[in-house]
Short mmCIF file of C-alpha atoms in Angstrom, two decimals:
data_model
loop_
_atom_site.label_atom_id
_atom_site.label_comp_id
_atom_site.label_asym_id
_atom_site.label_seq_id
_atom_site.Cartn_x
_atom_site.Cartn_y
_atom_site.Cartn_z
CA MET A 1 35.83 11.87 3.48
CA GLU A 2 39.60 11.01 3.30
CA ASN A 3 41.08 8.95 0.60
CA LEU A 4 42.95 5.98 1.37
CA SER A 5 46.15 4.78 -0.12
CA ASN A 6 46.92 1.96 -2.19
CA ASN A 7 49.33 0.70 -0.72
CA ASN A 8 47.47 -2.89 1.61
CA ASN A 9 50.39 -2.86 3.13
CA PRO A 10 50.56 -1.15 6.39
CA GLN A 11 53.57 -1.23 6.78
CA GLU A 12 56.09 0.92 4.46
CA ASN A 13 60.10 0.44 4.11
CA ILE A 14 62.07 3.43 4.89
CA GLN A 15 64.79 3.76 4.85
CA GLY A 16 65.20 0.08 6.01
CA GLU A 17 63.24 0.36 8.88
CA LEU A 18 59.50 -0.96 9.53
CA LYS A 19 57.38 2.06 10.14
CA MET A 20 53.42 1.56 10.52
CA ILE A 21 51.80 3.88 8.61
CA SER A 22 48.15 5.08 10.97
CA ILE A 23 45.03 5.49 8.44
CA ASN A 24 42.42 7.54 10.03
CA GLN A 25 39.21 7.50 8.08
CA GLN A 26 36.81 10.48 8.76
CA SER A 27 32.69 9.39 9.98
CA PHE A 28 30.20 10.63 7.90
CA THR A 29 29.11 13.87 8.91
CA GLY A 30 25.23 13.26 10.74
CA CYS A 31 26.94 10.03 11.67
CA GLU A 32 27.40 11.01 15.01
CA ILE A 33 24.06 12.19 15.71
CA PHE A 34 22.81 8.46 14.24
CA GLU A 35 24.86 6.73 16.48
CA GLU A 36 23.62 8.49 19.95
CA LYS A 37 19.43 7.81 18.66
CA CYS A 38 20.68 3.86 18.08
CA CYS A 39 22.12 3.59 20.96
CA PRO A 40 19.89 4.84 24.00
CA ILE A 41 20.61 4.91 27.50
CA LYS A 42 18.36 2.09 29.20
CA GLU A 43 16.41 2.47 31.54
CA LYS A 44 16.49 0.19 34.68
CA SER A 45 14.21 -2.88 34.63
CA LYS A 46 11.34 -3.44 36.60
CA LEU A 47 10.98 -7.24 35.61
CA SER A 48 13.50 -8.32 38.56
CA LYS A 49 16.14 -11.39 37.63
CA ILE A 50 15.37 -13.70 40.49
CA GLY A 51 12.20 -14.79 42.43
CA LYS A 52 10.76 -13.76 45.30
CA LYS A 53 8.74 -14.34 47.94
CA LEU A 54 5.72 -12.88 49.24
CA PRO A 55 6.39 -10.64 52.08
CA GLY A 56 3.29 -11.14 54.95
CA ILE A 57 3.47 -15.24 54.53
CA SER A 58 4.42 -17.08 57.36
CA SER A 59 6.69 -20.20 55.82
CA GLN A 60 3.09 -23.03 57.60
CA GLU A 61 1.15 -20.85 54.98
CA CYS A 62 3.65 -21.77 51.63
CA PHE A 63 5.54 -24.88 49.74
CA ARG A 64 8.91 -24.21 48.83
CA PHE A 65 9.04 -26.10 45.50
CA ASN A 66 12.94 -27.99 45.55
CA ARG A 67 14.02 -26.53 41.86
CA ASN A 68 16.13 -29.94 41.45
CA ILE A 69 12.96 -31.95 41.51
CA ASP A 70 10.14 -32.47 39.22
CA PHE A 71 7.90 -29.73 39.92
CA SER A 72 4.78 -32.32 38.95
CA VAL A 73 5.72 -34.53 41.29
CA GLN A 74 6.12 -32.14 44.49
CA ARG A 75 2.88 -30.92 43.31
CA ASN A 76 1.04 -34.43 43.95
CA LYS A 77 2.61 -34.54 47.18
CA LEU A 78 0.63 -31.56 47.54
CA ASP A 79 -2.87 -31.99 49.48
CA LYS A 80 -4.30 -29.12 48.55
CA TYR A 81 -7.16 -28.04 45.63
CA GLY A 82 -5.12 -25.86 43.13
CA ALA A 83 -6.84 -22.02 42.20
CA SER A 84 -7.10 -23.06 38.66
CA GLU A 85 -9.23 -26.77 39.80
CA VAL A 86 -11.62 -24.49 42.06
CA GLY A 87 -13.81 -23.79 39.02
CA ASN A 88 -14.10 -26.80 38.24
CA ILE A 89 -15.67 -27.65 41.02
CA LEU A 90 -19.27 -24.86 40.13
CA VAL A 91 -18.58 -25.51 36.29
CA GLY A 92 -19.28 -29.18 36.91
CA GLY A 93 -18.31 -31.64 34.01
CA ALA A 94 -15.29 -33.17 32.84
CA GLY A 95 -13.33 -31.14 34.64
CA LEU A 96 -14.76 -32.04 37.82
CA LYS A 97 -15.01 -35.67 37.42
CA ASP A 98 -11.09 -35.86 36.49
CA LEU A 99 -10.72 -33.45 39.65
CA MET A 100 -13.05 -36.03 42.31
CA ILE A 101 -10.98 -38.88 40.90
CA ASN A 102 -7.66 -37.20 41.11
CA ARG A 103 -8.16 -36.53 44.77
CA VAL A 104 -10.06 -39.77 45.84
CA LEU A 105 -6.23 -42.00 44.57
CA LYS A 106 -4.41 -39.32 46.16
CA TYR A 107 -5.40 -40.76 49.50
CA PHE A 108 -3.85 -43.54 47.46
CA ASN A 109 -0.75 -42.55 46.70
CA MET A 110 -2.26 -42.83 43.07
CA SER A 111 -2.61 -40.04 39.95
CA LEU A 112 -4.31 -40.37 36.61
CA PRO A 113 -2.03 -40.34 33.72
CA PHE A 114 -0.98 -37.30 33.25
CA GLU A 115 0.26 -35.61 29.87
CA GLU A 116 1.31 -31.79 29.45
CA ASN A 117 -0.96 -31.16 26.08
CA LEU A 118 -0.14 -28.30 23.25
CA TYR A 119 -2.27 -25.46 25.15
CA MET A 120 -0.31 -25.97 28.66
CA LEU A 121 3.11 -26.37 26.43
CA LYS A 122 2.14 -23.05 24.44
CA GLY A 123 1.11 -21.13 28.07
CA LYS A 124 4.64 -21.76 29.76
CA GLU A 125 6.57 -21.14 26.54
CA LEU A 126 4.24 -17.81 26.59
CA GLU A 127 4.77 -16.60 30.26
CA ASN A 128 7.50 -15.06 29.43
CA LEU A 129 6.77 -13.11 27.05
CA GLY A 130 3.49 -11.67 28.49
CA PHE A 131 5.60 -10.38 31.53
CA ARG A 132 7.50 -7.93 29.28
CA GLU A 133 4.27 -6.68 27.21
CA PHE A 134 2.94 -6.57 31.09
CA VAL A 135 5.92 -4.24 31.77
CA LYS A 136 5.77 -2.57 28.82
CA ALA A 137 2.05 -1.34 29.15
CA TYR A 138 2.34 -0.73 32.82
CA GLY A 139 5.12 -0.41 33.89
CA ASP A 140 4.96 3.76 34.76
CA ASN A 141 2.67 2.51 37.46
CA ILE A 142 5.54 -0.55 38.67
CA ASP A 143 8.38 -0.40 41.17
CA ILE A 144 9.63 -4.01 40.61
CA LEU A 145 7.83 -7.63 39.68
CA TYR A 146 9.53 -10.24 40.69
CA LYS A 147 8.62 -13.64 39.10
CA ASN A 148 7.34 -17.23 41.04
CA LYS A 149 9.97 -18.41 39.67
CA TYR A 150 13.38 -20.06 40.67
CA ALA A 151 16.61 -18.93 37.89
CA ASN A 152 16.15 -22.42 35.90
CA GLY A 153 12.20 -21.60 35.27
CA VAL A 154 10.94 -24.39 37.78
CA ASP A 155 8.18 -22.53 39.70
CA LYS A 156 8.97 -21.58 42.94
CA CYS A 157 6.09 -21.67 46.46
CA ASN A 158 2.65 -22.59 45.92
CA TYR A 159 0.17 -20.04 48.90
CA PHE A 160 -2.15 -21.26 51.36
CA LYS A 161 -2.68 -18.34 53.84
CA LYS A 162 -5.21 -19.17 56.84
CA MET A 163 -8.55 -17.79 55.75
CA GLY A 164 -8.62 -16.08 59.78
CA SER A 165 -7.90 -18.58 62.13
CA SER A 166 -9.13 -21.56 59.86
CA GLU A 167 -6.93 -23.41 57.68
CA THR A 168 -7.53 -23.68 53.58
CA LEU A 169 -8.45 -26.34 51.13
CA VAL A 170 -6.82 -24.49 48.07
CA GLY A 171 -3.23 -23.02 48.11
CA SER A 172 -2.28 -21.21 45.11
CA THR A 173 1.06 -21.27 42.50
CA ILE A 174 1.38 -18.17 41.22
CA ASP A 175 3.03 -16.00 38.27
CA GLY A 176 4.34 -13.73 39.88
CA TRP A 177 3.62 -10.32 41.65
CA PHE A 178 4.93 -6.74 41.42
CA ILE A 179 4.75 -3.63 43.97
CA ASN A 180 3.08 -1.03 42.23
CA ASN A 181 4.09 3.36 42.97
CA ASN A 182 1.51 3.75 45.76
CA GLY A 183 3.27 0.79 47.86
CA ASP A 184 0.84 -2.04 47.88
CA LEU A 185 0.92 -5.22 46.60
CA GLU A 186 -0.62 -7.05 43.39
CA LEU A 187 -0.65 -10.70 41.45
CA LEU A 188 -0.64 -11.46 37.86
CA GLU A 189 -1.52 -14.17 36.55
CA ILE A 190 -0.44 -14.64 32.99
CA LYS A 191 -2.99 -16.24 29.87
CA SER A 192 -3.20 -16.75 25.82
CA SER A 193 -6.26 -17.52 24.34
CA ASP A 194 -6.87 -17.22 20.57
CA SER A 195 -10.72 -17.66 20.50
CA ASN A 196 -12.95 -14.67 19.18
CA TYR A 197 -15.51 -15.50 22.69
CA MET A 198 -12.61 -15.37 25.03
CA SER A 199 -11.97 -11.48 23.27
CA SER A 200 -15.80 -10.49 24.12
CA ALA A 201 -15.41 -12.02 27.82
CA ILE A 202 -13.21 -9.84 28.01
CA ALA A 203 -14.54 -6.96 26.86
CA GLU A 204 -18.02 -7.75 28.18
CA TYR A 205 -16.31 -7.81 32.57
CA ASN A 206 -14.15 -5.01 31.67
CA LYS A 207 -16.87 -2.98 30.26
CA ASN A 208 -19.30 -4.20 32.48
CA GLY A 209 -18.02 -6.51 34.81
CA ASN A 210 -19.47 -9.86 33.70
CA PHE A 211 -18.10 -12.33 34.65
CA PHE A 212 -20.60 -14.76 33.34
CA SER A 213 -20.48 -14.43 29.28
CA SER A 214 -18.01 -17.68 29.03
CA LYS A 215 -17.38 -20.34 30.92
CA TYR A 216 -13.73 -20.30 30.88
CA PHE A 217 -14.34 -16.44 31.96
CA PHE A 218 -15.90 -17.63 35.30
CA LYS A 219 -13.24 -20.30 35.44
CA TYR A 220 -10.24 -17.59 34.97
CA TYR A 221 -12.80 -15.15 37.55
CA ILE A 222 -12.55 -17.78 40.12
CA GLN A 223 -8.66 -18.71 39.92
CA ALA A 224 -7.67 -14.56 40.19
CA GLN A 225 -10.36 -15.00 43.88
CA MET A 226 -8.99 -17.95 45.20
CA GLN A 227 -5.39 -16.70 44.37
CA LEU A 228 -5.75 -13.29 46.30
CA ALA A 229 -7.59 -15.44 48.70
CA CYS A 230 -4.51 -17.69 49.22
CA THR A 231 -1.77 -14.34 49.57
CA GLY A 232 -4.12 -12.03 51.21
CA LEU A 233 -3.61 -9.46 48.50
CA GLU A 234 -6.44 -6.93 47.41
CA TYR A 235 -6.19 -6.90 43.62
CA CYS A 236 -5.00 -9.72 41.32
CA ASN A 237 -4.19 -8.45 37.34
CA LEU A 238 -5.44 -11.38 34.80
CA PHE A 239 -3.34 -9.90 31.38
CA PHE A 240 -4.46 -11.93 28.53
CA LEU A 241 -1.95 -12.42 25.35
CA ILE A 242 -5.16 -12.14 22.72
CA ASP A 243 -5.57 -11.23 19.40
CA ALA A 244 -3.22 -8.25 18.35
CA ALA A 245 -2.37 -6.24 21.33
CA PRO A 246 -2.57 -8.05 25.05
CA ILE A 247 -5.58 -7.16 27.42
CA ASN A 248 -5.57 -7.17 30.93
CA CYS A 249 -8.76 -7.53 33.60
CA LYS A 250 -8.37 -5.82 37.14
CA ILE A 251 -9.35 -7.79 39.91
CA LYS A 252 -10.68 -7.15 43.39
CA ARG A 253 -11.34 -9.20 46.01
CA ASP A 254 -14.78 -10.48 46.02
CA GLU A 255 -14.85 -11.73 50.09
CA ALA A 256 -18.45 -12.84 50.21
CA LEU A 257 -17.98 -14.35 46.80
CA ILE A 258 -14.58 -16.23 47.64
CA SER A 259 -16.69 -17.95 51.24
CA LYS A 260 -19.29 -18.89 49.03
CA VAL A 261 -16.41 -21.14 46.62
CA PHE A 262 -15.18 -22.59 49.66
CA GLU A 263 -18.44 -23.61 50.74
CA PHE A 264 -18.76 -25.47 47.33
CA VAL A 265 -14.76 -26.45 47.95
CA ASN A 266 -15.74 -27.92 51.30
CA LYS A 267 -18.59 -29.60 50.07
CA CYS A 268 -16.34 -31.62 47.67
CA GLU A 269 -13.57 -32.53 49.46
CA LEU A 270 -16.86 -33.79 52.32
CA GLU A 271 -18.13 -35.77 49.33
CA ILE A 272 -14.21 -37.33 48.75
CA ILE A 273 -14.08 -38.20 51.62
CA ASN A 274 -17.12 -40.13 51.68
CA LEU A 275 -15.84 -41.81 49.01
CA LYS A 276 -12.42 -42.90 50.53
CA LYS A 277 -14.76 -44.23 53.86
CA ASP A 278 -16.75 -46.18 51.28
CA ILE A 279 -13.60 -47.48 49.62
CA TYR A 280 -12.12 -49.13 52.72
CA SER A 281 -15.85 -50.43 53.98
CA ASN A 282 -17.96 -51.92 50.66
CA TYR A 283 -14.74 -52.08 48.51
CA ARG A 284 -11.80 -53.19 50.41
CA GLU A 285 -11.44 -56.86 49.00
CA GLU A 286 -11.36 -55.20 44.82
CA TYR A 287 -9.55 -52.35 46.56
CA LEU A 288 -6.54 -54.57 47.98
CA MET A 289 -6.33 -56.81 44.73
CA ALA A 290 -6.51 -53.76 42.71
CA HIS A 291 -4.21 -51.06 44.73
CA ASN A 292 -2.16 -54.43 44.17
CA PHE A 293 -2.02 -55.98 40.98
CA ASN A 294 -4.60 -53.69 38.88
CA GLU A 295 -4.40 -50.13 39.09
CA ASP A 296 -6.49 -49.39 36.31
CA THR A 297 -9.40 -51.78 37.96
CA PHE A 298 -9.15 -49.51 40.67
CA ILE A 299 -8.86 -46.81 38.97
CA LYS A 300 -12.36 -47.48 37.37
CA LEU A 301 -13.58 -48.07 40.72
CA VAL A 302 -13.51 -44.93 42.09
CA GLU A 303 -14.56 -43.55 38.52
CA ASP A 304 -17.43 -45.19 38.94
CA LEU A 305 -18.32 -44.29 42.67
CA VAL A 306 -17.73 -40.64 41.77
CA GLU A 307 -19.99 -41.06 38.79
CA ARG A 308 -23.00 -42.12 40.82
CA SER A 309 -21.78 -39.23 43.95
CA ASP A 310 -24.29 -36.83 44.96
CA PHE A 311 -22.07 -33.72 44.88
CA TYR A 312 -21.29 -34.92 41.10
CA SER A 313 -24.75 -35.95 40.10
CA SER A 314 -25.58 -32.63 41.09
CA GLY A 315 -22.50 -30.78 39.48
CA VAL A 316 -23.87 -32.30 36.39
CA GLU A 317 -27.06 -29.99 36.58
CA PHE A 318 -25.31 -27.28 38.40
CA ASP A 319 -26.51 -23.60 37.47
CA TRP A 320 -23.42 -21.54 38.36
CA ALA A 321 -24.31 -18.60 36.22
CA ARG A 322 -27.92 -17.62 38.38
CA GLU A 323 -25.85 -19.00 41.77
CA PHE A 324 -23.12 -16.18 41.44
CA ILE A 325 -25.28 -13.54 39.98
CA GLU A 326 -25.28 -11.73 43.24
CA TYR A 327 -21.33 -11.41 42.84
CA VAL A 328 -21.57 -9.08 39.56
CA ASP A 329 -20.56 -5.88 40.31
CA CYS A 330 -22.57 -3.01 38.62
CA ALA A 331 -21.33 -0.16 41.14
CA ASP A 332 -19.53 1.63 38.68
CA LEU A 333 -21.56 1.24 35.42
CA GLU A 334 -22.78 4.68 33.86
CA ILE A 335 -26.44 5.21 34.39
CA LYS A 336 -27.25 8.94 33.37
CA ASP A 337 -31.13 8.48 31.83
CA ASN A 338 -34.08 6.24 31.70
CA GLN A 339 -31.85 4.59 28.87
CA SER A 340 -29.11 3.61 29.45
CA ALA A 341 -31.01 1.51 33.10
CA GLU A 342 -33.28 -0.06 30.09
CA ASN A 343 -29.83 -1.13 29.06
CA LEU A 344 -28.73 -2.06 32.00
CA ALA A 345 -31.13 -4.47 32.90
CA TYR A 346 -31.33 -5.68 29.55
CA ASP A 347 -27.61 -6.57 29.97
CA LEU A 348 -28.70 -8.62 33.93
CA MET A 349 -31.63 -10.40 31.89
CA GLU A 350 -29.22 -12.03 29.02
CA ILE A 351 -27.16 -13.69 31.27
CA ASP A 352 -29.43 -16.78 31.58
CA SER A 353 -29.86 -16.65 28.29
CA LEU A 354 -26.29 -16.01 26.89
CA GLN A 355 -25.06 -19.44 29.14
CA LYS A 356 -28.12 -21.53 27.71
CA GLU A 357 -26.62 -20.41 24.33
CA LEU A 358 -23.10 -21.65 24.89
CA ASN A 359 -24.28 -24.52 26.50
CA ARG A 360 -25.66 -25.30 23.22
CA ILE A 361 -22.85 -25.02 22.15
CA GLN A 362 -20.72 -26.84 23.99
CA ASN A 363 -22.73 -29.82 24.28
#
């Protein structure tokens, strides 16, 4: 490296004239290579900055949210069950009760008090990380990935594609979708979890297609199937941010399972309609009084009616694992010998015991 002048003044007076001295500093030998490696040419981003509506969906089969209005206010005006809510219809419990109460209250322009919990807020914060990690892991198979978001982060579209000529009771606000290298469209749903039981459930599904080892994974699986039903697509990627590395579960559309799930959704909605009629017919005075002067009293009335309803009572004891066992797809399992066959039989028989153990822990 050249020696620099000790004169700190960049100007030198020569014969009364000011002249600028130009000082050139040589780089260390080899730095040119280092600098090039530090600044690689960036590949074209696979993640679009602009949200885009799914193609093949008519304006009558989706609802476009207004980016300038609170999302929850707009969502409450929709008359559809959310894809993420449908699992509660099948597993019963507190989730089903709150769902039915809110469904009845919606007919009377009311709803249960709602506040986002830490789990929901965490999921929203981690969603962008999930998109980046998915592109990092599967970018070679992605042409372009679209978030279902406006630039300000507000959800963009809720989809409810017709099943044949029939309207659906379910709508889905997806996380995103992408075009793969074959030109096919796939859904992407980002999930986050810190639970050990979810890790084992994910591994179990990716190993042999069993989606029953966890009640919560079962609900996620049903949500994915409902999203496929609402968008008309064939595959949904459940991408979990869990443990030290993310894991993907690729869910294939199952028409038979979707039809069966919709049977339960229709039964639930029929019960809701009957409860609404019951309130109008037998509790009109209480309804008018409570609705006009005391919402809490009216909500308690609806809660009591829901708890006594046939559908909710049957849901409490509903054996969802046994009801949906026939939809576990074992076609890809390798059965090379008698021992493998015995292991497969054992795995399938274990579903009942896993369900009993899960119920024991949760209760």
